[in-house]
Tab-separated table of C-alpha atoms in Angstrom:
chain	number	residue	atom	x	y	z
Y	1	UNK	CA	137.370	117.088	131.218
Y	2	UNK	CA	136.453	120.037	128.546
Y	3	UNK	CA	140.114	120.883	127.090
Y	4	UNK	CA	139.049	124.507	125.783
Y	5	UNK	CA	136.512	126.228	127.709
Y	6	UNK	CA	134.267	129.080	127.428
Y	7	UNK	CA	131.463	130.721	129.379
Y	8	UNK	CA	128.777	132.298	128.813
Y	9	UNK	CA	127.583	130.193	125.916
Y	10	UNK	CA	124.824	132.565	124.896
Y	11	UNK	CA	124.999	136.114	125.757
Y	12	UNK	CA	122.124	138.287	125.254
Y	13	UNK	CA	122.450	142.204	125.553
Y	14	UNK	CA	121.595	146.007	124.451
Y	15	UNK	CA	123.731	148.002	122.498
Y	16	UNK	CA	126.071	150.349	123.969
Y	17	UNK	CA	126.830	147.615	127.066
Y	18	UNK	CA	129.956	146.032	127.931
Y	19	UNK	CA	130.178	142.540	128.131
Y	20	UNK	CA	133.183	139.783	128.514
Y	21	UNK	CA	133.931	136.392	127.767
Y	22	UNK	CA	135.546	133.910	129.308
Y	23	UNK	CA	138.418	130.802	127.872
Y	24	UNK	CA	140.221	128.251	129.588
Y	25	UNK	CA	142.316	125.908	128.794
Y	26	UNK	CA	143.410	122.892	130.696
Y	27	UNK	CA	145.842	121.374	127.938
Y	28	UNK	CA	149.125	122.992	128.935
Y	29	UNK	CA	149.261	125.135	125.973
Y	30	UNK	CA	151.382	128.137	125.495
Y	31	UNK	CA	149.145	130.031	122.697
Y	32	UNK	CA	145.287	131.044	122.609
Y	33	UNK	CA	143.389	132.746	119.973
Y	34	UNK	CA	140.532	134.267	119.466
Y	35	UNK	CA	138.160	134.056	116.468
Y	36	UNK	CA	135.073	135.764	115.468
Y	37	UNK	CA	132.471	133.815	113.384
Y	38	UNK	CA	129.936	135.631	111.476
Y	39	UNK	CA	126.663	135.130	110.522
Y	40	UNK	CA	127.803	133.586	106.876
Y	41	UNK	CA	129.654	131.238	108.959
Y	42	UNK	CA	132.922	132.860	108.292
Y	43	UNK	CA	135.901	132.306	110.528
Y	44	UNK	CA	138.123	135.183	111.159
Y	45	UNK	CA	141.313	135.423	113.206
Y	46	UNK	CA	141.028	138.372	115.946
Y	47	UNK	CA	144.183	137.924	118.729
Y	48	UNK	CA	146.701	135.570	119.467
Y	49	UNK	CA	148.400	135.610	122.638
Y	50	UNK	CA	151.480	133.606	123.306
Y	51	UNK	CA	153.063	133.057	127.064
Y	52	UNK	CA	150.583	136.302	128.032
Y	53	UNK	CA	152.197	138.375	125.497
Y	54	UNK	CA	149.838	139.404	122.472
Y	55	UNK	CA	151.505	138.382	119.121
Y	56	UNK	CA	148.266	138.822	116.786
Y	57	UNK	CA	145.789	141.913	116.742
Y	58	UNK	CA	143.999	141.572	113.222
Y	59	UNK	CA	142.027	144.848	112.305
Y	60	UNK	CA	139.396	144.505	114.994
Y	61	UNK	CA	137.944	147.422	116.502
Y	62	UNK	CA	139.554	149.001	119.832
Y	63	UNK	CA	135.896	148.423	120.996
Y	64	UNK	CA	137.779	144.874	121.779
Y	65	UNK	CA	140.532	144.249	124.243
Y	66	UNK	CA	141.862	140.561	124.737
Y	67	UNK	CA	142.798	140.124	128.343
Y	68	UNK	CA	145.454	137.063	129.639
Y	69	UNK	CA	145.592	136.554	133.062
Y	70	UNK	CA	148.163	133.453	132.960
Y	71	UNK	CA	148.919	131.148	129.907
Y	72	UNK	CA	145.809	129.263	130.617
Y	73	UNK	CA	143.178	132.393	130.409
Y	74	UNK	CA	142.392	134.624	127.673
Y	75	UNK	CA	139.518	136.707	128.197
Y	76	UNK	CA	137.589	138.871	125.841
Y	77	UNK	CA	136.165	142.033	126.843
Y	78	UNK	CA	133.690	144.178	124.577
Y	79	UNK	CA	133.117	147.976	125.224
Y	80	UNK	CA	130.020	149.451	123.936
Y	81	UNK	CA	128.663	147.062	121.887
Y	82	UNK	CA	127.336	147.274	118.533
Y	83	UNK	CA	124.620	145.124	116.198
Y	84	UNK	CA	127.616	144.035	113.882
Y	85	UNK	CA	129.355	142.564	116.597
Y	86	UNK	CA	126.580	140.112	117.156
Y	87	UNK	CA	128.608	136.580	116.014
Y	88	UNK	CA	129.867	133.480	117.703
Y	89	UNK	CA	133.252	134.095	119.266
Y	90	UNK	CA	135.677	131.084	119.478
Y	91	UNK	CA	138.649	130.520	121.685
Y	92	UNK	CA	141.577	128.031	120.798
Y	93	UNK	CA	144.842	126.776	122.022
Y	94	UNK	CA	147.857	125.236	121.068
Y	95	UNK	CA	150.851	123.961	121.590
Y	96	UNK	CA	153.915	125.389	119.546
Y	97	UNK	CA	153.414	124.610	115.635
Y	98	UNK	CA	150.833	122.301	116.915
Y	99	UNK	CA	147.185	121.586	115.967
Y	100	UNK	CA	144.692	124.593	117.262
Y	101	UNK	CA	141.983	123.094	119.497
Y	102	UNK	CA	138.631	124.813	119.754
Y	103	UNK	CA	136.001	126.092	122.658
Y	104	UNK	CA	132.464	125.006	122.330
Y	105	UNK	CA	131.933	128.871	121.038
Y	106	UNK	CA	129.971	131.890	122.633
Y	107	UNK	CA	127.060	133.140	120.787
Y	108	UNK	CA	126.745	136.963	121.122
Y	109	UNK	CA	123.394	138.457	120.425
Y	110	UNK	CA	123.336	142.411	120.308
Y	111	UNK	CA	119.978	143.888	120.489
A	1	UNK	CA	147.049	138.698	100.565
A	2	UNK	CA	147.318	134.795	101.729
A	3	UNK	CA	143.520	132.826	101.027
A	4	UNK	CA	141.622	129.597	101.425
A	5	UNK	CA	139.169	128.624	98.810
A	6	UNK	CA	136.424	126.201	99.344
A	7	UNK	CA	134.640	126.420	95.716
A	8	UNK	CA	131.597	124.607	96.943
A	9	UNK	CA	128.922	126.787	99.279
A	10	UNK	CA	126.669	123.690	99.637
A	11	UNK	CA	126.543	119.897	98.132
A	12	UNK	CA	124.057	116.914	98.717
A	13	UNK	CA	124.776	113.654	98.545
A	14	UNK	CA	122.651	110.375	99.098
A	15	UNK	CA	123.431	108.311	102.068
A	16	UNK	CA	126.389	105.648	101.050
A	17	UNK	CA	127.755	107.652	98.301
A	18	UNK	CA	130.881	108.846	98.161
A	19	UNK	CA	131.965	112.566	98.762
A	20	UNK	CA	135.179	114.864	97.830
A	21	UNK	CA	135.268	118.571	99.331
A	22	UNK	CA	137.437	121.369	97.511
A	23	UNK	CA	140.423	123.415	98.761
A	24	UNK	CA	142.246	125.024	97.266
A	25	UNK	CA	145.220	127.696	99.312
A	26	UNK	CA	147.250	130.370	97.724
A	27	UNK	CA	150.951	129.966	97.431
A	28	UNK	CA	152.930	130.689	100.092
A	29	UNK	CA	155.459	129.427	102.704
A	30	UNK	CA	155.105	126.148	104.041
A	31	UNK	CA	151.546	125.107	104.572
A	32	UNK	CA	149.684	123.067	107.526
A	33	UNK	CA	146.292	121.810	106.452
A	34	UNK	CA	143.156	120.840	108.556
A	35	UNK	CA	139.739	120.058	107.960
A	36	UNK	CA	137.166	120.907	110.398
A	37	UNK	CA	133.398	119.938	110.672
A	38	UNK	CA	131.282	122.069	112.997
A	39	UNK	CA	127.411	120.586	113.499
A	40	UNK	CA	124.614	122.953	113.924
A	41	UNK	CA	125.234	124.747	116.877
A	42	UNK	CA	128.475	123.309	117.468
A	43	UNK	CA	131.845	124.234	118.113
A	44	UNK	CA	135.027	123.168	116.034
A	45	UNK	CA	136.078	119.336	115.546
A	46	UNK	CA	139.351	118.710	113.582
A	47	UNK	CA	139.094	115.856	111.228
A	48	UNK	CA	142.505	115.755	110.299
A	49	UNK	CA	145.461	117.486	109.070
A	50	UNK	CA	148.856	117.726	107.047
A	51	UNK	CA	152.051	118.929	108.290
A	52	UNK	CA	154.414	116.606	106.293
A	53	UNK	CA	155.455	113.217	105.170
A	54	UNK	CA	152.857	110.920	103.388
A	55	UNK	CA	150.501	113.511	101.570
A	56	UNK	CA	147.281	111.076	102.125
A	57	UNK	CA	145.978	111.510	105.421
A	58	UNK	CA	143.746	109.627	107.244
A	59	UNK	CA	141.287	111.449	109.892
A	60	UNK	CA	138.139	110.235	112.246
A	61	UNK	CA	134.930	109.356	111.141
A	62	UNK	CA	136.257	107.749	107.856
A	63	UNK	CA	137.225	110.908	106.569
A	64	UNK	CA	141.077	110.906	104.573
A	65	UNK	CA	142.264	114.274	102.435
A	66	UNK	CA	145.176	114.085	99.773
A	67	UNK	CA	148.428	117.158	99.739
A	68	UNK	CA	148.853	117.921	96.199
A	69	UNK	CA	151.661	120.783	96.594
A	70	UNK	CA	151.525	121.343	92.454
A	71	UNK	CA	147.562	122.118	92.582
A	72	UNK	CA	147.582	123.580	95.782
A	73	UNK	CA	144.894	121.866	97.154
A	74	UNK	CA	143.959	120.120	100.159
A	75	UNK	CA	140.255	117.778	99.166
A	76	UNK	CA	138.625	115.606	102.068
A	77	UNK	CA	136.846	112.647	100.486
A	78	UNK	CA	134.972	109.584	102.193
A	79	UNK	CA	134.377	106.427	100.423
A	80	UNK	CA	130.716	106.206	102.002
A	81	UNK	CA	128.731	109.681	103.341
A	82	UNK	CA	126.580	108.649	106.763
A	83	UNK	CA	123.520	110.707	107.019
A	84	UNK	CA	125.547	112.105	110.655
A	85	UNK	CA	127.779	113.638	108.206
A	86	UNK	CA	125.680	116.403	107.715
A	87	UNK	CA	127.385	119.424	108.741
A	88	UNK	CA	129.636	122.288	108.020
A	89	UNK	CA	133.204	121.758	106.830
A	90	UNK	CA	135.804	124.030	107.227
A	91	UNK	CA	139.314	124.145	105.590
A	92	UNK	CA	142.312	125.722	107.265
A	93	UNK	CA	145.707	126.631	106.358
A	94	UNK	CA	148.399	128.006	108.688
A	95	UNK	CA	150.887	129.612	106.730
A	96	UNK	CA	155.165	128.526	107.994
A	97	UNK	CA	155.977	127.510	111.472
A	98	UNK	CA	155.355	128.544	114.894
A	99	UNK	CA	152.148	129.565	116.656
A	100	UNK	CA	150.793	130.355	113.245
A	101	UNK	CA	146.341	131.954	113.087
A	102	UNK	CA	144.745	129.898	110.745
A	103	UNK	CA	143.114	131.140	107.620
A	104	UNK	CA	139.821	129.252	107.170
A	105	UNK	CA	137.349	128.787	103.925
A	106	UNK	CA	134.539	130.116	103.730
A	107	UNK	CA	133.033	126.434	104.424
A	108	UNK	CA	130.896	123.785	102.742
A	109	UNK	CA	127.949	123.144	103.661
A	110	UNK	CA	127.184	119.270	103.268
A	111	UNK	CA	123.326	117.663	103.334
A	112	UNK	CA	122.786	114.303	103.079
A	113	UNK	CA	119.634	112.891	101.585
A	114	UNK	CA	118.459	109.516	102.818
């Protein structure tokens, strides 16, 4: 069973469109983040939301709005999408002070 | 500002020699340490990590990195590099305790060269 899931995997689309993506976890844990990879490879920290309550909002555009359903969901949702937001997006979990586990990523192409 | 510094964008080594990666972390409250390798492609696999006790640590894949608090670094070495090491390794430092973001590196990039 996939621990950290995302979907889409690949997501294609025009500028100006709103698009979301999708994270599940099945591992019982209590925090999710979300973390933007650009095209140098560089991982940066986005949101972190703990028990459904956001506890991390980095300088990321308003453009963005993390969504969490229940512990085990934390959604990202994109309003009028720009080129520069074209990167791989990565959810994690994990438990309290524990080790962060990583989705499979979500490659975001903005045309 | 809190940082991670991997020194080296991109090394080579030959197949069955030996390999040390860089980190290095600015000072700062307690820190927990991974190393992650991500494949072409590929998400995020954790190698191994420090939160305390014995400051040599021993990970998958034959991989073991070495706590030295006074240098602040963090270096993943393995004895003998397999041409499937090839790959992207990331550092990572989460700053105290609790449900702490991690800070990454800006990542090595590793080639191995039969």
């Amino acid at each position: 069973d996939t621990a950290v899931s995302q979907t889409p995997k690949y997501l294609v689309t025009q500028m100006g469109n709103d698009k979301s993506i999708k994270c599940e976890q099945n591992l019982g844990h209590d925090t999710m983040y979300w973390y933007k990879q650009d095209s140098k490879k560089f991982l940066k920290i986005m949101f972190s939301y703990n028990n459904k309550e956001l506890i991390i909002n980095e300088t990321v555009p308003n453009r963005f709005s993390p969504k969490s359903p229940d512990k085990a969901h934390l959604n990202l949702h994109i309003n009028s999408l720009e080129l520069g937001d074209s990167a791989v997006y990565f959810c994690a979990s994990t438990p309290q002070g524990g080790t962060q586990y990583f989705g499979p990523g979500t490659r975001l192409t903005v045309l | 500002a809190q940082s991670v510094t991997q020194p080296d964008i991109h090394i080579t080594v030959s197949e069955g020699a030996s390999l040390e990666l860089r980190c290095n972390y600015s000072y700062g409250a307690t820190p927990y340490l991974f190393w992650y390798v991500q494949s072409p492609g590929q998400g995020l696999q954790l190698l191994l990590k420090y939160f305390s006790g014995d400051t040599l640590v021993q990970g998958i894949k034959g991989f073991e990195a070495e706590f030295k608090r006074s240098q602040s670094s963090f270096n993943l070495r393995k004895p003998s590099v397999h041409w499937s090491d090839a790959a992207e390794y990331f550092c990572a430092v989460a700053w105290g305790t609790g449900r702490r973001a991690l800070t990454f590196g800006s990542g090595t990039r590793l080639q191995v060269q039969p």
